[in-house]
Coordinates of C-alpha atoms in Angstrom, one line a residue:
M268 CA -4.0 -38.1 -14.1
P269 CA -6.7 -35.3 -13.1
A270 CA -9.1 -34.7 -16.4
H271 CA -8.4 -30.7 -15.5
L272 CA -6.5 -28.6 -13.1
D273 CA -7.5 -25.4 -11.2
P274 CA -5.5 -22.6 -12.5
R275 CA -5.1 -21.1 -9.4
L276 CA -2.5 -24.2 -8.5
L277 CA -0.6 -23.5 -11.1
R278 CA -0.4 -19.7 -10.4
A279 CA 1.3 -21.2 -6.8
F280 CA 3.4 -23.7 -8.2
V281 CA 5.0 -21.3 -11.0
T282 CA 5.4 -18.4 -8.3
V283 CA 6.9 -20.5 -5.9
A284 CA 9.3 -21.3 -9.1
E285 CA 10.3 -18.6 -9.5
E286 CA 10.6 -17.2 -5.9
L287 CA 12.5 -20.8 -5.1
H288 CA 11.2 -19.3 -1.5
F289 CA 7.8 -20.3 0.0
T290 CA 7.8 -17.2 2.2
R291 CA 8.7 -15.2 -0.7
A292 CA 6.2 -17.0 -3.0
A293 CA 3.4 -16.4 -0.1
L294 CA 3.5 -12.5 0.2
R295 CA 3.5 -11.6 -4.0
L296 CA 0.7 -13.7 -4.0
H297 CA -0.8 -12.2 -0.6
L298 CA -1.8 -16.1 0.7
A299 CA -0.9 -17.0 4.1
Q300 CA 2.8 -19.7 3.9
Q301 CA 0.4 -22.6 5.0
A302 CA -2.5 -21.9 2.1
L303 CA 0.6 -21.7 -0.3
S304 CA 2.0 -24.6 0.4
R305 CA -1.1 -26.9 0.5
D306 CA -1.8 -25.6 -2.6
V307 CA 1.4 -26.9 -4.3
R308 CA 0.7 -30.3 -2.5
R309 CA -2.4 -30.5 -4.2
L310 CA -1.3 -30.2 -7.3
E311 CA 1.9 -32.8 -6.5
R312 CA -0.8 -35.1 -5.6
E313 CA -3.4 -34.5 -8.6
L314 CA -0.7 -34.8 -10.6
G315 CA 1.2 -37.7 -9.0
A316 CA 4.4 -36.2 -9.0
E317 CA 7.1 -34.1 -6.5
L318 CA 7.5 -30.8 -7.9
F319 CA 10.1 -29.4 -5.3
V320 CA 12.7 -30.3 -2.9
R321 CA 12.5 -28.3 0.3
T322 CA 15.1 -28.0 2.7
T323 CA 15.5 -25.7 6.0
R324 CA 18.1 -24.0 3.9
Q325 CA 16.9 -24.0 -0.2
V326 CA 14.2 -24.8 -2.2
T327 CA 15.1 -26.5 -5.6
L328 CA 12.7 -27.9 -8.7
T329 CA 12.3 -32.0 -9.1
P330 CA 13.2 -32.7 -12.7
D331 CA 9.2 -33.2 -13.0
G332 CA 9.0 -29.8 -11.2
E333 CA 11.7 -28.4 -14.4
R334 CA 9.1 -30.4 -16.1
L335 CA 6.4 -28.7 -16.0
L336 CA 7.3 -25.3 -15.7
P337 CA 7.0 -24.0 -18.9
Y338 CA 3.7 -26.0 -19.7
A339 CA 2.1 -24.1 -16.9
R340 CA 3.5 -21.4 -17.9
R341 CA 1.6 -21.7 -21.4
V342 CA -1.4 -22.6 -19.1
L343 CA -0.9 -18.9 -17.2
R344 CA -0.4 -17.1 -20.4
A345 CA -3.3 -18.1 -22.5
Q346 CA -5.7 -17.6 -19.0
D347 CA -4.1 -14.5 -19.4
D348 CA -4.6 -14.1 -22.7
L349 CA -9.0 -14.8 -22.1
L350 CA -8.9 -11.9 -19.6
A351 CA -7.4 -9.3 -21.9
A352 CA -10.1 -10.2 -24.5
F353 CA -13.0 -9.8 -22.3
G354 CA -11.4 -6.3 -21.0
Q355 CA -10.3 -7.5 -18.1
A356 CA -6.3 -6.7 -19.6
R357 CA -7.1 -3.0 -19.8
P358 CA -4.2 -0.6 -17.6
L359 CA -5.0 -0.7 -13.4
L360 CA -5.3 2.9 -12.5
V361 CA -3.3 3.7 -8.5
D362 CA -4.0 6.1 -7.8
L363 CA -1.0 7.2 -5.3
N364 CA -2.8 10.8 -3.4
S365 CA 0.3 13.4 -4.5
P366 CA 3.3 12.8 -6.3
G367 CA 6.9 12.0 -3.6
L368 CA 5.1 10.6 -1.6
V369 CA 6.7 7.3 -1.1
T370 CA 5.0 4.4 0.8
P371 CA 2.6 4.2 -2.5
R372 CA 5.3 5.1 -5.2
R373 CA 7.4 2.2 -3.9
V374 CA 4.4 -0.6 -3.7
L375 CA 3.5 0.7 -7.2
H376 CA 7.2 0.2 -8.8
R377 CA 7.8 -3.0 -6.9
A378 CA 4.6 -4.1 -8.7
R379 CA 5.4 -3.3 -11.9
E380 CA 8.7 -5.7 -11.2
L381 CA 6.4 -8.6 -10.5
A382 CA 3.5 -7.6 -12.9
P383 CA 6.0 -6.9 -16.1
G384 CA 3.3 -8.1 -18.3
H385 CA 0.7 -5.8 -17.5
E386 CA -0.3 -1.9 -17.6
L387 CA -0.1 -0.6 -13.6
M388 CA -0.8 3.5 -14.7
A389 CA -0.3 6.1 -11.6
R390 CA -2.7 9.0 -10.9
Y391 CA -2.9 11.7 -8.4
E392 CA -6.3 11.9 -7.0
S393 CA -4.8 14.0 -3.0
G394 CA -7.2 12.0 -0.7
L395 CA -8.9 8.7 -0.1
T396 CA -11.8 10.2 0.3
W397 CA -12.0 11.5 -2.9
A398 CA -10.7 8.0 -4.4
A399 CA -13.1 5.9 -2.4
G400 CA -15.9 7.7 -5.0
E401 CA -13.6 6.9 -7.6
L402 CA -13.5 3.8 -7.0
L403 CA -16.6 2.8 -6.6
A404 CA -17.4 4.7 -9.7
G405 CA -15.2 2.4 -11.7
R406 CA -12.8 5.2 -12.4
L407 CA -9.4 4.1 -10.0
D408 CA -8.9 0.9 -10.0
A409 CA -6.8 1.0 -6.2
S410 CA -5.7 4.2 -3.4
F411 CA -3.7 4.3 -0.6
G412 CA -4.5 6.2 2.6
R413 CA -6.3 6.2 6.2
F414 CA -9.6 3.7 6.0
A415 CA -10.6 4.2 9.0
G416 CA -11.2 7.8 8.2
L417 CA -13.7 7.0 5.5
D418 CA -17.4 7.3 6.1
P419 CA -18.8 3.8 6.6
A420 CA -20.9 3.9 3.5
L421 CA -17.7 4.3 1.6
R422 CA -16.2 1.4 3.3
S423 CA -19.2 -1.1 2.6
G424 CA -18.3 -1.5 -1.3
L425 CA -14.4 -1.3 -0.6
D426 CA -11.7 -4.0 0.6
H427 CA -8.3 -2.8 2.3
Q428 CA -4.7 -4.1 3.3
P429 CA -2.9 -2.1 6.2
V430 CA 0.9 -1.5 4.2
R431 CA 2.2 0.6 6.9
Y432 CA 2.3 2.5 10.0
E433 CA 3.7 5.6 8.6
P434 CA 5.5 7.9 11.5
M435 CA 4.6 11.5 10.7
A436 CA 6.3 15.2 11.0
V437 CA 6.4 18.2 10.7
V438 CA 7.0 20.9 7.8
L439 CA 8.4 23.9 9.5
P440 CA 9.7 27.6 7.9
E441 CA 13.4 27.2 8.4
D442 CA 13.6 30.3 10.4
H443 CA 11.0 29.0 12.9
R444 CA 12.0 28.3 15.8
L445 CA 12.3 24.5 15.8
A446 CA 13.5 24.0 12.6
G447 CA 16.9 23.8 14.8
A448 CA 15.9 20.3 16.7
A449 CA 16.3 16.8 15.0
E450 CA 13.2 15.7 16.2
V451 CA 9.8 17.8 17.4
P452 CA 8.4 16.7 20.5
L453 CA 4.8 17.0 20.3
A454 CA 4.6 19.2 23.3
E455 CA 6.9 22.0 21.9
L456 CA 3.8 22.2 19.5
A457 CA 1.4 23.5 21.5
G458 CA 0.2 26.8 20.9
E459 CA 1.2 26.6 17.4
T460 CA -1.4 26.6 14.4
V461 CA -0.9 23.7 12.2
Y462 CA -2.1 23.0 8.8
A463 CA -3.8 19.8 8.4
G464 CA -6.0 20.0 5.1
A465 CA -9.1 21.7 6.5
G466 CA -11.3 22.2 4.4
N467 CA -10.1 19.3 1.3
T468 CA -12.7 18.0 0.8
R469 CA -10.2 15.5 -1.0
T470 CA -8.7 14.7 2.6
P471 CA -11.3 14.9 5.4
E472 CA -9.5 11.5 6.4
W473 CA -6.4 13.3 7.6
T474 CA -7.4 16.3 8.9
A475 CA -9.8 14.0 10.9
L476 CA -6.7 12.4 11.9
A477 CA -5.0 16.0 12.9
R478 CA -8.0 16.9 15.7
L479 CA -7.7 13.5 16.8
L480 CA -3.9 13.6 17.6
F481 CA -4.0 17.6 18.2
E482 CA -6.9 17.0 21.1
G483 CA -5.2 18.3 24.9
R484 CA -1.9 19.0 23.7
G485 CA -2.7 23.4 23.4
I486 CA -1.9 22.0 19.2
E487 CA -4.7 24.6 16.9
L488 CA -5.7 23.2 13.3
A489 CA -4.8 25.6 10.9
P490 CA -8.6 26.8 9.4
P491 CA -8.9 26.3 5.7
A492 CA -6.5 27.2 3.0
P493 CA -7.8 28.2 -0.6
L494 CA -7.5 24.7 -2.5
A495 CA -3.8 25.0 -4.3
V496 CA -3.9 22.6 -7.4
G497 CA -0.5 21.8 -8.3
E498 CA 3.2 21.7 -6.5
E499 CA 4.2 25.3 -6.4
E500 CA 0.8 26.9 -6.1
F501 CA 0.7 24.8 -3.0
Q502 CA 4.3 26.1 -1.7
R503 CA 3.1 29.6 -2.6
I504 CA -0.3 29.8 0.2
M505 CA 2.0 27.3 3.0
A506 CA 4.9 29.9 2.2
R507 CA 2.5 33.1 2.7
T508 CA 0.0 31.7 5.7
R509 CA 3.7 30.7 7.2
H510 CA 2.0 27.3 9.5
P511 CA 3.8 24.8 9.8
I512 CA 2.1 21.5 8.3
L513 CA 1.6 18.2 9.6
A514 CA 2.9 15.5 7.8
V515 CA 4.3 11.8 7.2
V516 CA 8.6 11.4 7.2
G517 CA 7.9 10.8 3.4
F518 CA 7.0 13.8 2.8
P519 CA 8.5 15.8 0.0
A520 CA 10.8 18.6 0.4
L521 CA 9.6 21.8 0.0
P522 CA 12.0 25.1 -0.7
S523 CA 13.1 27.1 2.1
T524 CA 11.5 24.3 5.0
V525 CA 12.9 21.5 6.8
L526 CA 10.9 18.2 7.7
R527 CA 11.5 16.9 11.2
P528 CA 9.7 14.0 12.5
L529 CA 7.7 14.5 15.1
V530 CA 7.7 12.6 19.2
D531 CA 7.0 12.0 22.3
P532 CA 4.8 10.3 21.1
V533 CA 5.5 9.0 17.8
P534 CA 2.1 9.4 16.0
L535 CA 1.4 7.1 13.3
S536 CA -0.2 7.5 10.4
P537 CA -1.9 4.2 9.1
V538 CA -1.7 3.8 5.1
S539 CA -3.9 0.8 3.6
L540 CA -4.0 -0.4 0.1
V541 CA -7.7 0.3 -1.3
W542 CA -9.9 -1.2 -3.5
R543 CA -13.4 -1.6 -5.1
R544 CA -14.8 -5.3 -3.7
G545 CA -14.6 -7.8 -6.1
L546 CA -12.9 -5.7 -8.4
A547 CA -11.5 -8.7 -11.0
H548 CA -8.2 -7.7 -13.0
P549 CA -5.0 -9.6 -13.5
A550 CA -2.7 -7.2 -12.0
L551 CA -4.1 -6.4 -8.6
G552 CA -2.7 -9.6 -7.2
A553 CA 0.7 -8.1 -7.9
L554 CA 0.3 -4.9 -6.4
R555 CA -1.0 -6.3 -3.4
G556 CA 1.5 -8.8 -3.5
A557 CA 4.3 -5.9 -3.8
A558 CA 2.2 -3.9 -0.8
A559 CA 2.3 -7.3 1.4
R560 CA 6.3 -7.7 0.6
L561 CA 7.7 -4.2 1.0
A562 CA 5.5 -4.4 4.6
A563 CA 7.3 -8.0 5.8
E564 CA 10.6 -6.4 4.7
E565 CA 10.8 -2.8 5.8
G566 CA 9.2 -3.8 9.1
W567 CA 6.0 -1.4 7.9
L568 CA 3.4 -2.6 10.2
R569 CA 5.3 -3.3 13.1
R570 CA 4.3 -0.4 15.2
P571 CA 7.1 1.7 17.3
S572 CA 6.8 1.1 21.0
G573 CA 4.6 3.8 22.3
G574 CA 3.1 4.8 18.8
W575 CA 0.3 6.6 18.9
I576 CA -3.0 5.6 17.2
P577 CA -6.1 6.2 17.2
A578 CA -8.6 3.6 18.5
A579 CA -10.7 3.0 15.4
D580 CA -7.7 2.4 13.4
H581 CA -6.1 0.2 15.5
V582 CA -9.0 -2.3 15.2
L583 CA -9.7 -2.0 11.1
M584 CA -5.6 -2.6 10.7
A585 CA -4.7 -5.6 13.4
S586 CA -8.1 -7.5 11.8
H587 CA -6.1 -8.1 9.1
D588 CA -2.7 -9.2 11.4

């Protein structure tokens, strides 16, 4: 018997025992499946016992695996208690950008399911550039957005995990000439002035993405509008200007408007989960695992044929494939 066991190996074992599926367990731990299998085999070697019966159809616990499971859970609970005693179990503060955005909210909800013993609290900082400063200052723990749109000086202190290529859309007044179309080809926006957050110091990464998309297509970027705080104020300002709004397909509904996906090509907003480099928090793994699992289940990281994305974003997203 070994003199001691690495808690990481026990966590790998417990996760597989709970999922009874190596692929799902690897997604939950944000590990490659091969790495997870190696950890489980190493634990089996160190204990001198087979813990799982693996077939092409299913994974089940052996009697030794059943015997180990309650002990392993107690060890991991003790480790979590130790971290809590030294301030590591404070709530994980997760910025969802804006209320109603689908992708960050779904990741947070799934993470809460994966880590019911930890508190993950939502915050709303509107944009990744602003949130990045809060991450580096330790006032936030994680956020979502376009990582390539951050200044390199900010990126150097952060880590990211690609989550989704989110199709982009346009919000139109319900009486707009294009409101009756099921989809809006980008060419149909030529001559339009489209709002994309110009002047908002919290979201320059989004405005920069819009400039790249509009370039050479005859689409004008709307000038800065008064910074609106809160959904009601945003709706009031947009109703007054009546500019179409660049958005994503999961953008929350606004009164007297319609949301239409953009096509020909389908522009993609690259969404990453972003956190402070070196952050140690027991719930961060659940958040990353939730993002990885949803991306796999929903095909969020499969780019549609002909989808548009800036080259810099493609490089940063693909570097994690």
